[in-house]
XYZ file of C-alpha atoms in Angstrom:
440
model
C 5.537 -37.768 52.274
C 4.710 -38.506 56.017
C 7.054 -41.500 56.459
C 9.781 -39.032 55.019
C 9.149 -36.578 57.056
C 9.039 -38.982 60.354
C 12.705 -40.337 59.163
C 13.973 -36.796 59.187
C 13.040 -35.306 62.477
C 13.761 -39.319 63.537
C 17.658 -38.239 62.284
C 17.676 -34.719 63.846
C 16.815 -35.831 66.838
C 19.589 -38.374 67.329
C 21.693 -35.800 66.165
C 20.516 -33.497 69.149
C 20.528 -36.957 71.671
C 24.521 -37.082 70.789
C 25.184 -33.128 71.082
C 23.508 -33.566 74.790
C 25.745 -36.855 74.931
C 29.186 -35.109 74.150
C 28.036 -31.643 75.801
C 28.783 -32.997 79.417
C 32.358 -34.305 78.298
C 33.886 -32.408 75.635
C 32.397 -28.884 75.890
C 29.555 -27.116 73.954
C 32.293 -26.050 71.341
C 32.638 -29.963 70.958
C 29.097 -30.377 70.992
C 27.901 -27.906 68.236
C 30.910 -28.422 66.066
C 29.651 -32.003 65.556
C 26.007 -31.206 65.123
C 27.348 -28.418 62.532
C 29.512 -31.512 60.579
C 26.776 -33.933 61.160
C 24.197 -31.623 59.426
C 26.910 -30.765 56.203
C 27.362 -34.217 55.941
C 23.304 -34.711 55.857
C 23.224 -31.765 53.216
C 25.748 -33.229 51.283
C 24.672 -36.234 50.995
C 20.969 -34.839 49.887
C 22.319 -32.661 47.292
C 24.530 -35.992 46.058
C 21.217 -37.646 45.868
C 19.604 -34.519 44.003
C 22.197 -34.509 41.477
C 21.403 -38.500 40.910
C 17.995 -37.612 40.472
C 18.180 -34.253 38.384
C 20.664 -36.620 35.913
C 18.059 -39.672 35.889
C 15.335 -37.517 35.055
C 17.212 -36.478 32.191
C 15.968 -39.832 30.839
C 13.899 -41.567 33.441
C 14.030 -45.587 32.445
C 13.179 -47.628 35.407
C 16.071 -49.690 34.691
C 18.323 -46.914 35.402
C 16.741 -45.757 38.380
C 19.382 -44.513 41.296
C 19.854 -46.519 44.634
C 19.343 -43.903 47.464
C 20.483 -43.902 51.088
C 18.128 -43.351 53.461
C 14.935 -41.213 52.605
C 15.867 -41.145 49.026
C 16.225 -44.736 48.809
C 12.227 -45.167 49.146
C 11.958 -42.001 47.223
C 14.044 -43.878 44.342
C 11.614 -46.595 44.752
C 8.400 -45.255 44.554
C 9.665 -43.517 41.402
C 10.813 -47.021 40.143
C 7.103 -48.679 41.095
C 5.419 -45.380 39.183
C 7.158 -45.531 36.257
C 6.769 -49.807 35.848
C 2.751 -48.449 36.303
C 3.360 -46.004 34.131
C 4.926 -48.835 31.294
C 2.165 -51.367 31.763
C -0.170 -48.106 30.965
C 1.607 -47.008 28.221
C 1.472 -51.172 26.775
C -2.705 -51.020 27.544
C -2.708 -48.465 25.577
C -1.429 -49.062 22.837
C -2.514 -52.772 22.692
C -6.205 -50.915 23.054
C -5.221 -48.337 20.192
C -3.831 -51.025 17.976
C -6.984 -52.793 18.102
C -8.854 -50.253 17.427
C -7.206 -49.388 14.228
C -7.211 -52.923 13.310
C -10.989 -52.513 13.559
C -10.927 -49.415 12.142
C -9.336 -50.815 9.102
C -11.533 -53.664 8.734
C -14.344 -51.759 8.889
C -16.279 -51.307 5.463
C -16.646 -47.414 5.879
C -14.295 -44.910 5.669
C -13.744 -42.880 8.853
C -12.264 -39.449 9.834
C -11.612 -37.614 12.961
C -12.039 -34.081 13.048
C -10.947 -31.578 15.747
C -12.740 -28.624 16.807
C -11.476 -26.564 13.756
C -12.462 -29.118 10.891
C -8.527 -30.733 10.872
C -8.069 -34.072 10.414
C -6.457 -35.699 12.783
C -7.075 -39.874 11.691
C -8.695 -42.120 8.899
C -8.982 -45.275 8.203
C -7.686 -46.728 4.588
C -11.350 -47.134 3.470
C -11.519 -43.205 3.779
C -8.293 -42.690 2.059
C -9.894 -44.452 -0.741
C -13.420 -42.558 -0.499
C -11.306 -39.120 -0.103
C -8.016 -39.167 -1.717
C -6.719 -38.718 1.745
C -3.084 -39.767 2.626
C -3.322 -40.306 6.675
C 0.326 -39.897 7.212
C 0.532 -36.465 4.792
C -2.669 -34.823 5.387
C -2.938 -35.115 9.446
C -3.486 -31.420 10.549
C -4.939 -30.354 6.889
C -8.409 -28.850 6.685
C -10.865 -31.239 5.280
C -12.291 -28.814 3.038
C -9.244 -28.297 1.793
C -8.935 -31.680 0.794
C -12.050 -32.700 0.174
C -13.319 -30.148 -2.064
C -17.172 -30.233 -2.324
C -19.232 -27.644 -2.488
C -22.353 -29.536 -0.468
C -20.027 -30.881 2.166
C -18.473 -27.933 3.330
C -22.024 -26.218 3.100
C -22.598 -29.144 5.765
C -19.722 -28.331 7.827
C -20.452 -25.374 7.765
C -24.420 -24.624 8.914
C -23.910 -27.690 11.241
C -27.010 -29.779 10.289
C -25.895 -33.390 10.549
C -29.238 -34.957 10.989
C -29.641 -36.650 7.372
C -26.462 -38.178 5.741
C -25.235 -36.579 2.065
C -24.722 -38.554 -0.753
C -21.947 -37.382 -2.826
C -20.834 -37.921 -6.553
C -17.904 -37.827 -8.639
C -15.001 -37.366 -5.948
C -11.768 -36.289 -7.404
C -12.726 -38.013 -11.010
C -14.047 -40.878 -9.651
C -17.299 -43.010 -10.211
C -18.144 -43.642 -6.680
C -21.197 -42.808 -5.144
C -20.712 -42.224 -1.426
C -23.460 -41.493 1.247
C -21.353 -39.580 3.932
C -22.953 -38.659 7.852
C -21.134 -36.295 9.670
C -21.415 -37.197 14.011
C -20.314 -34.799 16.294
C -19.156 -35.894 20.002
C -16.777 -34.814 22.523
C -15.060 -31.271 22.481
C -16.641 -30.000 19.560
C -15.167 -33.040 17.019
C -16.897 -34.696 14.630
C -16.391 -38.180 12.708
C -17.725 -38.312 9.342
C -18.758 -41.351 8.309
C -18.530 -42.624 4.319
C -20.383 -45.399 2.925
C -19.706 -46.907 -0.893
C -23.485 -46.632 -2.102
C -22.505 -47.262 -5.850
C -24.001 -50.771 -6.466
C -27.106 -49.134 -4.154
C -28.190 -46.715 -6.552
C -27.245 -48.792 -9.710
C -29.655 -51.508 -8.681
C -32.556 -48.835 -7.712
C -31.595 -47.213 -10.809
C -32.234 -50.211 -13.008
C -35.562 -50.948 -10.844
C -36.499 -47.666 -11.890
C -35.561 -48.366 -15.466
C -37.135 -51.912 -14.983
C -40.669 -50.218 -14.175
C -40.493 -47.932 -16.620
C -39.485 -50.233 -19.428
C -42.058 -52.803 -18.328
C -45.235 -49.909 -18.694
C -43.697 -48.607 -22.073
C -43.612 -52.001 -23.516
C -46.518 -52.644 -22.412
C -48.359 -49.594 -23.468
C -48.093 -49.832 -27.098
C -50.075 -53.494 -27.495
C -52.536 -52.634 -24.781
C -53.551 -49.343 -26.754
C -53.366 -50.654 -30.076
C -55.701 -53.813 -28.330
C -57.955 -51.473 -26.783
C -58.273 -49.023 -29.567
C -59.508 -52.147 -31.884
C -62.119 -53.214 -29.469
C -63.975 -50.048 -28.694
C -63.798 -49.072 -32.375
C -65.501 -52.430 -33.194
C -67.678 -52.142 -30.279
C -69.088 -49.080 -31.283
C -70.115 -50.554 -34.899
C -73.281 -50.651 -35.025
C -72.810 -53.603 -37.859
C -69.786 -55.546 -37.895
C -67.378 -54.435 -40.723
C -65.786 -58.005 -42.143
C -62.428 -55.358 -43.966
C -61.876 -53.854 -40.385
C -62.228 -57.224 -38.665
C -59.702 -58.794 -41.158
C -57.154 -55.963 -40.853
C -57.394 -55.398 -36.913
C -57.749 -59.536 -35.843
C -54.295 -59.710 -37.119
C -52.636 -56.487 -35.700
C -54.323 -57.788 -31.893
C -53.380 -61.231 -32.517
C -49.716 -60.227 -32.614
C -49.845 -57.663 -30.292
C -51.387 -60.321 -27.585
C -48.993 -62.321 -28.521
C -46.130 -59.714 -27.825
C -47.778 -59.125 -24.368
C -47.859 -63.208 -23.684
C -43.692 -62.949 -24.734
C -42.906 -60.487 -22.487
C -45.042 -62.294 -19.321
C -43.270 -65.269 -20.294
C -40.055 -63.905 -20.195
C -40.827 -61.817 -16.873
C -42.278 -65.014 -15.427
C -39.081 -66.867 -15.808
C -36.319 -64.083 -15.354
C -38.095 -63.834 -11.721
C -37.873 -67.156 -11.258
C -34.330 -68.123 -12.360
C -33.541 -64.634 -10.192
C -35.580 -65.547 -7.055
C -34.382 -69.468 -7.150
C -31.906 -69.632 -4.167
C -32.105 -73.481 -3.969
C -29.333 -75.399 -5.417
C -29.515 -76.795 -8.762
C -30.896 -80.224 -9.496
C -28.631 -81.758 -11.863
C -29.908 -83.637 -14.408
C -27.487 -85.072 -17.467
C -28.272 -83.315 -20.503
C -28.026 -84.507 -23.956
C -26.885 -81.259 -25.933
C -26.323 -82.543 -29.140
C -29.946 -83.727 -29.584
C -31.255 -80.130 -28.071
C -28.968 -78.557 -30.591
C -30.199 -80.253 -33.451
C -33.622 -79.692 -32.189
C -32.409 -75.688 -31.949
C -31.778 -76.526 -35.192
C -35.213 -77.222 -36.604
C -36.183 -74.331 -34.698
C -34.294 -71.704 -36.262
C -35.114 -73.361 -39.714
C -38.814 -72.593 -39.101
C -38.209 -69.435 -37.503
C -36.217 -68.186 -40.445
C -38.420 -69.447 -42.605
C -36.364 -69.766 -45.693
C -34.903 -66.229 -44.962
C -31.529 -67.017 -43.997
C -28.774 -69.649 -44.262
C -28.830 -71.945 -40.949
C -26.359 -74.483 -40.681
C -24.954 -76.923 -37.836
C -21.959 -77.491 -36.797
C -21.292 -80.079 -33.876
C -18.168 -80.633 -33.100
C -18.398 -83.057 -30.046
C -20.993 -85.153 -28.605
C -20.214 -83.902 -25.127
C -23.332 -84.028 -22.509
C -23.798 -81.009 -19.757
C -24.574 -81.517 -16.152
C -27.536 -79.226 -15.295
C -30.951 -78.486 -15.779
C -32.279 -79.069 -19.666
C -34.824 -76.716 -19.381
C -33.133 -73.525 -18.052
C -30.418 -74.529 -21.007
C -33.073 -74.840 -23.475
C -34.052 -71.365 -22.910
C -31.095 -69.724 -22.608
C -29.881 -71.209 -26.097
C -33.070 -70.332 -27.597
C -32.450 -66.559 -26.842
C -29.155 -66.867 -28.467
C -30.532 -68.310 -31.390
C -33.636 -66.102 -32.154
C -31.522 -62.895 -31.046
C -28.841 -64.095 -34.085
C -31.859 -64.383 -36.699
C -33.939 -61.774 -35.383
C -30.816 -59.257 -35.929
C -29.267 -60.798 -39.353
C -31.005 -59.185 -42.208
C -32.435 -61.439 -44.596
C -29.768 -63.847 -46.944
C -27.390 -63.766 -43.821
C -25.959 -66.678 -42.242
C -26.412 -68.452 -39.181
C -24.466 -70.893 -37.644
C -25.350 -73.166 -34.570
C -22.291 -74.663 -32.708
C -21.766 -76.919 -29.990
C -17.918 -77.400 -29.750
C -15.050 -78.029 -27.168
C -12.376 -75.205 -26.436
C -9.712 -77.137 -23.803
C -11.435 -78.508 -20.950
C -14.585 -76.327 -21.771
C -17.641 -76.798 -23.102
C -18.717 -73.951 -25.587
C -22.513 -73.560 -27.324
C -21.973 -70.595 -30.275
C -24.078 -69.435 -32.532
C -22.493 -67.120 -35.241
C -23.994 -64.520 -37.678
C -22.977 -61.703 -40.068
C -25.737 -59.806 -39.109
C -25.796 -56.183 -37.941
C -22.787 -56.721 -35.393
C -23.198 -54.455 -31.765
C -20.941 -51.414 -31.781
C -18.108 -52.261 -28.572
C -19.605 -49.812 -25.722
C -22.882 -51.720 -25.876
C -21.613 -55.012 -25.221
C -20.485 -54.655 -21.053
C -24.451 -53.941 -20.899
C -26.118 -56.784 -23.324
C -27.407 -58.148 -20.397
C -29.248 -55.766 -18.651
C -32.846 -56.369 -18.532
C -34.601 -54.166 -21.552
C -30.929 -52.745 -22.534
C -31.373 -52.216 -26.572
C -28.767 -50.977 -28.957
C -31.423 -49.829 -31.157
C -35.052 -49.433 -29.339
C -37.091 -49.079 -32.422
C -35.135 -51.620 -34.174
C -35.443 -54.061 -30.999
C -39.328 -54.001 -31.505
C -39.868 -54.506 -34.659
C -37.693 -57.580 -34.588
C -40.395 -58.823 -32.026
C -38.065 -59.160 -29.250
C -38.781 -59.013 -25.162
C -35.279 -57.062 -24.536
C -35.049 -60.048 -21.443
C -33.416 -62.649 -23.608
C -29.762 -62.167 -22.551
C -30.769 -61.526 -19.090
C -32.117 -65.116 -18.921
C -28.907 -66.340 -20.387
C -26.950 -64.476 -18.019
C -28.975 -66.013 -15.161
C -28.751 -69.486 -16.912
C -25.157 -69.409 -17.322
C -24.671 -67.965 -13.819
C -26.659 -71.213 -12.141
C -24.748 -73.535 -14.157
C -21.194 -71.554 -12.874
C -21.072 -70.682 -16.990
C -20.546 -67.259 -18.847
C -21.459 -65.221 -21.592
C -18.525 -64.228 -24.239
C -19.358 -61.501 -26.571
C -17.436 -60.579 -30.075
C -19.182 -58.567 -32.483
C -17.882 -55.722 -34.603
C -20.553 -53.639 -36.568
C -21.476 -54.433 -39.925
C -19.581 -58.348 -39.945
C -21.226 -59.562 -37.582
C -21.376 -61.136 -33.500
C -20.437 -64.431 -31.930
C -22.609 -64.758 -28.547
C -20.402 -68.218 -27.074
C -22.294 -69.543 -23.865
C -18.641 -71.614 -22.044
C -18.971 -73.979 -19.457
C -16.823 -75.091 -16.855
C -15.009 -78.766 -17.371
C -16.884 -79.842 -14.819
C -20.328 -79.585 -15.937
C -19.153 -81.376 -19.043
C -20.178 -84.915 -18.615
C -18.621 -87.423 -21.409
C -21.141 -88.849 -24.185
C -21.013 -92.525 -23.031
C -21.705 -92.040 -19.506
C -25.069 -89.677 -20.699
C -26.239 -92.500 -22.832
C -25.279 -95.467 -19.641
C -27.508 -93.099 -17.644
C -30.317 -92.513 -20.026
C -30.430 -96.588 -20.579
């Protein structure tokens, strides 16, 4: 403004000087008239520039900034520079906001920004999925109207934001969310949500595992302890009692031994993160050995059949494959009533190799099949204990197949039997002649 005033005062000084020059030559009236005419021209020019400024202010873009005369040239140049700087600042802010939105969209957690009245100002896509929101539609909505959960509303109202809140069954979904409310700014809040469904499932499995192990060991320990206490309290040996108690004690000791062995095997498979040390496994010979073991385990109570359709070998660990296949065979025999049929097969299915165990036993209801490989999961707990199973066999099978890039396929129908198939990809299959040449 100092420059504008200086220019204006200099112009007025020049006009006054001109009047003083005109005065002696043309008289006072001519000097005053000339001064008034000059002032009128200056006023008209200012009004013209003001009109251009008002017109430009309706659509103020740098490219259309007027070209002014005199002091107005400086004014319009200053406006042009200011708008260009504002454009650069807006571009930087837009880029920063876009980067923030991209970063927030990539976050694994949900984020919702609330104003001082708990209305939604912004949310990221993850929060939309967690809470069933629509960012475009729900901006400005009260969050408690959309997220109808008493605990969440109570936490917002109480302003006790220290501990995260766990929310379940939001809008009919099976998600479990950990929700943290963080106050900031002028009474604004940031709602952060994290999907902890898998963590809760693992924690539930851990609790069930501990409870099941304790329960499985309690019964044999109680039997052994009871008999040992009875025998210890006897003044003289009772041969009849010993004949009855020792076989039971032996059975319970073997049951605990099988359980501990399966636990150790499962623990080894779960903790072994090292790459699989592959060897060529003669699966046909392995299956023939399992067939002989099945005959011994059945003791003539079932019809055991062997179905070797191919002679392919596998690349993998023989001890792990034997453990997995043996569990499938023993399960089929345990859960097939006397007189039933069990078929052990090794075949090709397209490019895949398949080890399959088929039986016509009791079968499995469809709702139980997805959970069969969980540790200690039993369709019929009482029947499982009667058959001598530990509840860990299929969990071992799952881990072994995962380490060999395989998968377990279960087809079953109650009353008609089951087919458990271990499928191995083509890269694990070794032609028989290659395997035999390697062994030789």
